[in-house]
Coordinates of C-alpha atoms in Angstrom, one line a residue:
M1 CA -33.6 19.6 5.9
K2 CA -31.4 18.7 2.9
R3 CA -28.3 16.7 3.9
K4 CA -25.1 18.4 2.9
K5 CA -22.9 16.6 0.4
I6 CA -19.2 16.1 0.9
D7 CA -16.7 14.9 -1.6
I8 CA -13.6 13.1 -0.3
I9 CA -10.7 12.6 -2.7
T10 CA -7.9 10.3 -1.6
L11 CA -4.4 10.4 -3.1
G12 CA -1.4 8.2 -2.4
C13 CA -1.2 4.9 -0.5
S14 CA -3.7 2.6 1.1
K15 CA -2.7 3.9 4.5
N16 CA -4.3 7.2 3.5
L17 CA -7.3 5.4 2.2
V18 CA -7.9 3.9 5.7
D19 CA -7.9 7.5 7.2
S20 CA -10.4 8.6 4.5
E21 CA -12.7 5.6 5.3
Q22 CA -12.7 6.4 9.0
L23 CA -13.5 10.1 8.2
I24 CA -16.4 9.0 5.9
R25 CA -17.9 6.8 8.7
Q26 CA -17.8 9.7 11.1
L27 CA -19.3 12.2 8.6
E28 CA -22.1 9.8 7.7
E29 CA -22.9 9.3 11.4
V30 CA -23.5 13.0 11.9
G31 CA -25.7 13.3 8.9
Y32 CA -23.6 14.1 5.8
E33 CA -23.9 12.4 2.4
V34 CA -20.4 11.5 1.3
A35 CA -19.0 10.5 -2.1
H36 CA -15.5 9.1 -2.4
D37 CA -13.3 9.8 -5.5
A38 CA -16.5 10.7 -7.5
P39 CA -15.8 11.1 -11.3
V40 CA -17.6 14.4 -11.1
P41 CA -17.6 15.9 -7.6
T42 CA -21.0 17.6 -6.8
G43 CA -20.7 18.2 -3.0
D44 CA -21.0 21.5 -1.2
I45 CA -17.8 20.6 0.7
A46 CA -14.6 18.9 -0.5
V47 CA -11.9 17.2 1.5
I48 CA -8.6 16.3 -0.2
N49 CA -6.5 13.7 1.5
T50 CA -3.0 14.3 0.1
C51 CA 0.2 12.3 -0.5
G52 CA 3.7 13.8 0.1
F53 CA 5.9 10.8 -0.5
I54 CA 7.8 11.6 -3.8
G55 CA 7.9 14.4 -6.3
D56 CA 5.2 13.0 -8.7
A57 CA 2.8 12.4 -5.8
K58 CA 3.3 15.9 -4.4
E59 CA 2.7 17.4 -7.8
E60 CA -0.5 15.4 -8.2
S61 CA -1.7 16.5 -4.7
I62 CA -1.0 20.2 -5.4
Q63 CA -2.7 20.0 -8.8
M64 CA -5.8 18.5 -7.2
I65 CA -5.9 21.2 -4.5
L66 CA -5.6 23.9 -7.2
E67 CA -8.4 22.4 -9.3
F68 CA -10.8 22.5 -6.3
A69 CA -9.6 25.9 -5.3
Q70 CA -10.6 27.2 -8.7
A71 CA -14.0 25.5 -8.4
K72 CA -14.5 27.3 -5.1
E73 CA -13.6 30.6 -6.6
E74 CA -16.2 29.9 -9.4
G75 CA -18.8 29.4 -6.7
Q76 CA -19.2 25.6 -7.3
L77 CA -18.0 24.8 -3.7
E78 CA -18.8 26.2 -0.3
K79 CA -15.8 24.8 1.7
L80 CA -12.5 23.2 0.8
Y81 CA -10.4 21.3 3.3
V82 CA -7.0 19.6 2.9
M83 CA -5.5 16.8 5.1
G84 CA -2.9 14.1 4.8
C85 CA 0.9 13.8 4.3
L86 CA 1.6 16.8 2.0
S87 CA -0.5 19.0 4.4
E88 CA 1.4 17.6 7.4
R89 CA 4.7 18.5 5.9
Y90 CA 4.0 21.9 4.3
L91 CA 1.1 23.2 6.4
K92 CA 2.3 26.8 6.7
E93 CA 3.6 27.1 3.1
L94 CA 0.4 25.7 1.6
A95 CA -1.8 28.0 3.7
L96 CA 0.0 31.0 2.4
E97 CA 0.1 29.9 -1.2
I98 CA -3.5 28.6 -1.6
P99 CA -5.7 30.9 0.6
Q100 CA -8.8 29.5 -1.1
V101 CA -8.5 26.4 1.2
D102 CA -10.6 27.0 4.3
K103 CA -8.3 24.9 6.5
F104 CA -5.3 22.6 6.3
Y105 CA -5.0 19.5 8.6
G106 CA -2.1 17.2 8.9
K107 CA -1.8 13.4 8.9
F108 CA -3.1 12.9 12.4
N109 CA -5.3 15.8 13.4
W110 CA -8.1 15.2 10.8
K111 CA -10.6 14.6 13.6
A112 CA -10.5 18.4 14.2
L113 CA -12.2 18.7 10.8
L114 CA -15.4 17.5 12.4
E115 CA -15.2 20.3 14.9
E116 CA -14.7 22.8 12.1
L117 CA -18.0 21.5 10.7
G118 CA -19.7 21.9 14.1
K119 CA -19.8 18.2 14.8
N120 CA -18.1 16.0 17.4
Y121 CA -15.8 13.0 16.8
Q122 CA -17.7 9.9 17.8
Q123 CA -15.2 8.0 19.9
E124 CA -17.4 4.8 20.1
L125 CA -16.9 4.4 16.3
Y126 CA -13.1 4.4 16.5
I127 CA -12.7 1.0 14.8
E128 CA -15.5 1.6 12.3
R129 CA -15.1 2.8 8.7
T130 CA -17.1 3.0 5.5
L131 CA -15.2 0.9 3.0
T132 CA -14.3 2.4 -0.3
T133 CA -13.0 -1.0 -1.5
P134 CA -15.3 -3.8 -2.7
G135 CA -17.0 -5.1 0.4
H136 CA -15.1 -8.4 0.5
F137 CA -11.7 -6.9 1.1
A138 CA -10.2 -4.2 3.3
Y139 CA -6.8 -2.7 4.2
L140 CA -5.8 -3.2 7.8
K141 CA -3.4 -0.6 9.2
I142 CA -1.4 -1.9 12.2
S143 CA 0.9 1.0 12.9
E144 CA 1.8 4.5 12.0
G145 CA 5.2 6.2 11.4
C146 CA 8.6 4.6 11.0
D147 CA 11.8 4.4 13.0
R148 CA 14.0 3.4 10.1
T149 CA 16.6 6.0 8.9
C150 CA 16.7 5.3 5.1
S151 CA 18.6 8.2 3.6
Y152 CA 16.1 9.0 0.8
C153 CA 12.8 8.7 2.6
A154 CA 10.8 11.6 4.0
I155 CA 8.1 9.4 5.6
P156 CA 9.6 9.6 9.1
I157 CA 9.8 13.4 8.8
I158 CA 6.1 13.4 7.9
T159 CA 4.7 10.7 10.2
G160 CA 7.1 10.7 13.0
K161 CA 8.3 7.6 15.0
H162 CA 6.8 4.2 14.7
V163 CA 3.6 3.7 16.8
S164 CA 2.0 0.2 16.9
R165 CA -1.7 -0.2 17.5
P166 CA -2.5 -2.6 20.4
M167 CA -3.2 -6.2 19.3
E168 CA -6.6 -6.3 21.0
E169 CA -7.7 -3.2 19.1
I170 CA -6.6 -4.6 15.7
V171 CA -8.3 -8.0 16.4
E172 CA -11.5 -6.1 17.4
E173 CA -11.4 -4.2 14.1
V174 CA -11.0 -7.4 12.2
K175 CA -14.0 -8.9 13.9
Y176 CA -16.1 -5.8 13.1
L177 CA -15.0 -5.9 9.4
V178 CA -15.7 -9.7 9.2
A179 CA -19.2 -9.0 10.5
E180 CA -19.6 -6.4 7.7
G181 CA -18.7 -9.0 5.1
V182 CA -14.9 -8.7 4.7
K183 CA -13.1 -11.9 3.9
E184 CA -9.7 -10.7 2.8
F185 CA -7.3 -8.4 4.7
Q186 CA -4.3 -6.5 3.3
V187 CA -2.2 -5.9 6.4
I188 CA -0.4 -2.6 5.9
A189 CA 2.1 -0.4 7.7
Q190 CA 5.0 1.8 6.7
E191 CA 7.2 -1.0 8.1
L192 CA 5.5 -4.3 9.2
T193 CA 8.4 -6.0 10.8
Y194 CA 8.9 -3.3 13.4
Y195 CA 5.4 -4.0 14.8
G196 CA 5.3 -4.4 18.5
I197 CA 8.7 -3.1 19.5
D198 CA 7.4 0.1 21.0
L199 CA 4.4 -1.5 22.8
Y200 CA 5.7 -4.9 23.7
K201 CA 9.5 -4.5 23.5
K202 CA 9.9 -7.1 20.8
Q203 CA 8.8 -7.9 17.2
M204 CA 5.2 -9.1 17.5
L205 CA 4.2 -9.4 13.9
P206 CA 4.1 -13.3 13.9
E207 CA 1.8 -13.4 17.0
L208 CA -0.4 -10.6 15.6
I209 CA -0.9 -12.5 12.3
E210 CA -1.7 -15.7 14.2
R211 CA -4.4 -13.8 16.2
I212 CA -5.9 -12.3 13.1
S213 CA -5.8 -15.7 11.5
D214 CA -7.8 -17.2 14.4
V215 CA -10.8 -14.9 13.8
P216 CA -13.6 -17.0 12.2
G217 CA -14.4 -15.7 8.7
V218 CA -10.9 -14.4 7.8
E219 CA -10.2 -16.2 4.5
W220 CA -7.1 -14.5 3.3
I221 CA -4.4 -12.4 5.0
R222 CA -1.8 -10.7 2.8
L223 CA 1.3 -8.8 4.1
H224 CA 2.6 -5.5 2.8
Y225 CA 5.7 -3.5 3.3
A226 CA 8.3 -5.5 5.2
Y227 CA 11.9 -4.5 5.8
P228 CA 14.8 -6.9 5.2
A229 CA 17.0 -6.2 8.1
H230 CA 16.2 -8.2 11.3
F231 CA 13.3 -9.9 9.7
P232 CA 11.1 -11.8 12.3
E233 CA 11.7 -15.3 11.0
D234 CA 9.0 -16.9 13.1
L235 CA 6.7 -15.4 10.5
F236 CA 7.9 -18.2 8.1
R237 CA 6.3 -20.8 10.5
V238 CA 3.0 -18.8 10.7
M239 CA 2.8 -18.6 6.9
R240 CA 3.5 -22.3 6.5
E241 CA 1.0 -23.4 9.3
R242 CA -1.9 -21.0 8.6
A243 CA -3.9 -21.8 5.5
N244 CA -5.5 -18.3 5.5
V245 CA -2.2 -16.5 5.5
C246 CA -1.4 -16.0 1.8
N247 CA 1.9 -17.2 0.4
Y248 CA 2.8 -13.6 -0.4
M249 CA 5.2 -11.1 0.9
D250 CA 5.7 -7.5 -0.1
I251 CA 9.3 -6.6 0.9
A252 CA 10.8 -3.4 -0.4
L253 CA 14.5 -4.1 -1.1
Q254 CA 15.4 -0.9 -3.0
H255 CA 18.8 -2.1 -4.3
I256 CA 21.4 -4.9 -4.1
S257 CA 24.8 -3.3 -4.6
D258 CA 26.6 -2.9 -1.3
P259 CA 28.0 0.6 -1.9
I260 CA 24.4 1.8 -2.7
L261 CA 22.8 0.0 0.2
I262 CA 25.4 1.7 2.5
R263 CA 24.7 5.1 1.0
M264 CA 20.9 4.4 1.4
R265 CA 21.5 3.5 5.1
R266 CA 19.6 0.3 4.7
H267 CA 21.5 -1.7 7.3
V268 CA 21.5 -4.8 5.2
T269 CA 24.1 -6.3 2.8
K270 CA 23.8 -7.9 -0.6
E271 CA 24.8 -11.3 0.9
E272 CA 22.1 -11.0 3.7
T273 CA 19.5 -10.0 1.1
Y274 CA 20.2 -13.1 -1.1
A275 CA 20.2 -15.3 2.0
L276 CA 16.8 -13.9 3.2
L277 CA 15.1 -14.5 -0.1
E278 CA 16.6 -18.0 -0.3
K279 CA 15.2 -18.7 3.2
F280 CA 11.8 -17.3 2.2
R281 CA 11.5 -19.8 -0.7
K282 CA 12.9 -22.7 1.3
E283 CA 10.7 -22.1 4.5
V284 CA 7.5 -21.1 2.7
P285 CA 7.1 -23.3 -0.5
G286 CA 5.2 -21.5 -3.2
I287 CA 5.8 -18.0 -1.7
H288 CA 5.3 -15.1 -4.2
L289 CA 7.6 -12.2 -3.5
R290 CA 6.9 -8.6 -4.4
T291 CA 9.5 -5.9 -4.2
T292 CA 10.2 -2.3 -5.0
L293 CA 13.6 -1.2 -6.4
M294 CA 15.1 2.2 -7.0
V295 CA 17.3 3.4 -9.8
G296 CA 19.5 6.5 -10.1
Y297 CA 20.3 6.9 -6.5
P298 CA 23.2 9.4 -5.9
G299 CA 26.4 7.7 -6.8
E300 CA 24.9 4.8 -8.7
T301 CA 27.4 3.8 -11.3
E302 CA 26.9 1.6 -14.4
E303 CA 28.5 -1.2 -12.4
N304 CA 26.0 -0.8 -9.5
F305 CA 23.2 -0.8 -12.0
E306 CA 24.5 -4.0 -13.7
E307 CA 24.4 -5.6 -10.3
L308 CA 20.8 -4.6 -9.8
K309 CA 19.9 -6.0 -13.2
E310 CA 21.7 -9.3 -12.4
F311 CA 19.8 -9.4 -9.1
V312 CA 16.4 -9.1 -10.9
R313 CA 17.4 -11.8 -13.4
K314 CA 18.7 -14.1 -10.7
V315 CA 15.9 -13.8 -8.1
R316 CA 13.0 -13.7 -10.6
F317 CA 10.6 -11.8 -8.4
D318 CA 7.0 -12.7 -8.9
R319 CA 5.9 -9.1 -8.6
M320 CA 8.2 -6.0 -8.9
G321 CA 7.8 -2.3 -9.1
A322 CA 10.6 0.3 -9.6
F323 CA 11.0 4.0 -9.5
A324 CA 13.7 6.6 -10.2
Y325 CA 15.3 8.5 -7.2
S326 CA 13.9 11.9 -6.6
E327 CA 15.5 14.2 -4.0
E328 CA 13.3 14.9 -1.0
E329 CA 14.1 18.0 1.1
G330 CA 15.1 17.4 4.7
T331 CA 16.3 13.8 4.1
F332 CA 19.8 12.7 4.7
A333 CA 20.4 12.1 1.0
A334 CA 19.2 15.6 0.1
E335 CA 21.4 17.3 2.7
N336 CA 24.5 15.1 2.4
Q337 CA 24.7 13.6 -1.1
V338 CA 24.8 15.0 -4.6
D339 CA 21.9 13.9 -7.0
D340 CA 24.5 13.2 -9.7
V341 CA 22.7 10.8 -12.0
A342 CA 21.1 12.6 -14.9
D343 CA 17.3 12.4 -15.3
E344 CA 17.6 10.8 -18.7
V345 CA 19.9 8.1 -17.3
K346 CA 17.5 7.4 -14.5
Q347 CA 14.6 7.0 -16.9
A348 CA 16.7 4.8 -19.2
R349 CA 17.7 2.6 -16.3
L350 CA 14.1 2.4 -15.1
G351 CA 12.9 1.3 -18.5
E352 CA 15.6 -1.3 -18.8
L353 CA 14.9 -2.8 -15.4
M354 CA 11.1 -3.0 -16.0
E355 CA 11.7 -4.6 -19.4
I356 CA 13.7 -7.4 -17.7
Q357 CA 10.9 -7.8 -15.2
Q358 CA 8.2 -7.8 -17.9
E359 CA 9.9 -10.8 -19.6
I360 CA 10.2 -12.6 -16.2
S361 CA 6.5 -11.9 -15.4
A362 CA 5.4 -13.2 -18.7
Q363 CA 7.4 -16.4 -18.2
L364 CA 6.0 -16.9 -14.6
A365 CA 2.5 -16.3 -15.8
A366 CA 2.9 -18.8 -18.7
A367 CA 4.1 -21.4 -16.2
K368 CA 0.7 -21.2 -14.5
V369 CA -1.2 -22.3 -17.6
G370 CA -2.9 -25.6 -16.8
Q371 CA -2.8 -25.0 -13.1
T372 CA -5.9 -25.1 -10.9
L373 CA -6.1 -22.0 -8.6
L374 CA -8.5 -20.5 -6.1
V375 CA -9.7 -17.0 -7.1
I376 CA -11.9 -14.3 -5.5
I377 CA -14.0 -12.3 -7.8
D378 CA -13.6 -8.5 -7.5
R379 CA -15.7 -7.0 -10.3
I380 CA -17.1 -7.2 -13.8
E381 CA -15.3 -5.4 -16.6
G382 CA -16.5 -5.6 -20.2
D383 CA -16.8 -9.2 -21.2
Y384 CA -15.0 -10.6 -18.1
Y385 CA -15.2 -11.3 -14.5
I386 CA -12.0 -10.0 -12.9
G387 CA -10.6 -12.1 -10.0
R388 CA -7.4 -12.5 -8.1
T389 CA -5.4 -15.5 -6.6
E390 CA -3.8 -15.4 -3.1
F391 CA -0.7 -14.2 -4.9
D392 CA -2.3 -11.0 -6.2
S393 CA -2.9 -7.9 -4.1
P394 CA -5.6 -5.5 -5.3
E395 CA -4.5 -2.5 -7.6
V396 CA -0.9 -3.5 -8.0
D397 CA -0.7 -7.2 -9.1
P398 CA -1.9 -9.3 -12.0
E399 CA -5.5 -10.4 -12.3
V400 CA -7.4 -13.4 -13.5
L401 CA -10.0 -12.9 -16.3
I402 CA -12.9 -15.3 -16.7
R403 CA -15.3 -14.8 -19.7
K404 CA -18.7 -13.6 -18.5
E405 CA -20.6 -15.7 -21.1
D406 CA -19.1 -18.9 -19.7
A407 CA -20.1 -18.5 -16.0
D408 CA -22.5 -16.9 -13.6
L409 CA -20.4 -15.7 -10.7
E410 CA -20.9 -13.6 -7.6
I411 CA -18.7 -10.7 -6.7
G412 CA -16.8 -11.5 -3.5
K413 CA -17.1 -15.2 -3.8
F414 CA -14.3 -17.8 -4.2
Y415 CA -14.1 -20.1 -7.2
R416 CA -11.7 -22.8 -8.4
V417 CA -10.5 -22.1 -11.9
E418 CA -8.2 -23.7 -14.5
V419 CA -5.7 -21.3 -16.1
M420 CA -6.1 -21.5 -19.9
D421 CA -3.8 -18.7 -21.1
S422 CA -1.7 -15.8 -20.1
D423 CA -0.2 -12.5 -21.3
D424 CA 2.7 -10.5 -19.9
F425 CA 0.9 -10.2 -16.5
D426 CA -2.6 -11.5 -16.4
L427 CA -4.1 -14.9 -16.5
F428 CA -7.2 -16.2 -18.5
A429 CA -9.1 -19.0 -16.8
R430 CA -12.3 -21.0 -16.8
I431 CA -14.4 -22.1 -13.9
I432 CA -14.0 -25.7 -12.9

């Protein structure tokens, strides 16, 4: 009997990707042939895992659903299912507006999709997944949801309260993935620093990272999405002491001006933010800091924005992303504050901020020329092997390019390189 083919399309963040990987493993176990993010989908069934975080992401998700709905109308598809954050948030509305979709699932009930296909969820595979990343690295989700009350963010509305996974289960998953060939773990959550409070009544991120670090075969651990208020400072010690915990922290700061931080309900001040960043650099020598900042928040004045620019110039983040505020229905900001910064002003501020960062990034990259660094090789692209240092997370950070004709390298292996040149973001190196 011919195996039915299923296409899974994942939109949004790496937390969504983990859900898709778990679903793929389950579908393969019960006999389906699964393709993920195929350039040209050819399956009998399609599953779209949606994002509902900000306006652009929602638009992309809706556009993708409509494209597949049209393919179904034209007879190219038997069944169409939708899951994920957008579906969780607008389940009833979407079902009415796009009737071509056979069924909508939310963020957490995707297991019922298997029942819809006449299959059972295989509980014994609960930590297993089919990786869509290169086999040497994986995303490791340690919790769901968020208890923070940031005024602009719809995530708690979508995902609910923070729920930590038990440490034993996470460590078991790490051991399973190491046995599958994974060497590098991107530890992710909506908010890492809250980990453990619900289960263990205290912040347990430092202990969790130590336990992951103890697993033989774990070469690199990188931490994503921390929150600045009440930061668990014992993590500094863990990062210093553990060679396989990368000197890297992704901490979303959003803004620096006190009036804006108050309006955002961030529960941290300008002074506390500067002090925390100073402590990071003092306690963890060589730390590379990534942050995300927001421009155009309701009430942001030119003076507030000048403070933000000064902050970026002063701190010199190793990695930085930024986005313009977009109103999200149901949030505190949408219901209590006026979106009073014009779109063209938001975009101009965004461009200005990223221009400052681009110059900083170019300077920091140039300072690495002549250094010897350890890189892991991700792929081959054109005339180059593409690698990353411990300071570079996949997808979002700079890369290291090594000419293919000068070396014979293996994907997923570590090599020492000398940095020979740089551009605004990336490094060019040769194997030592």
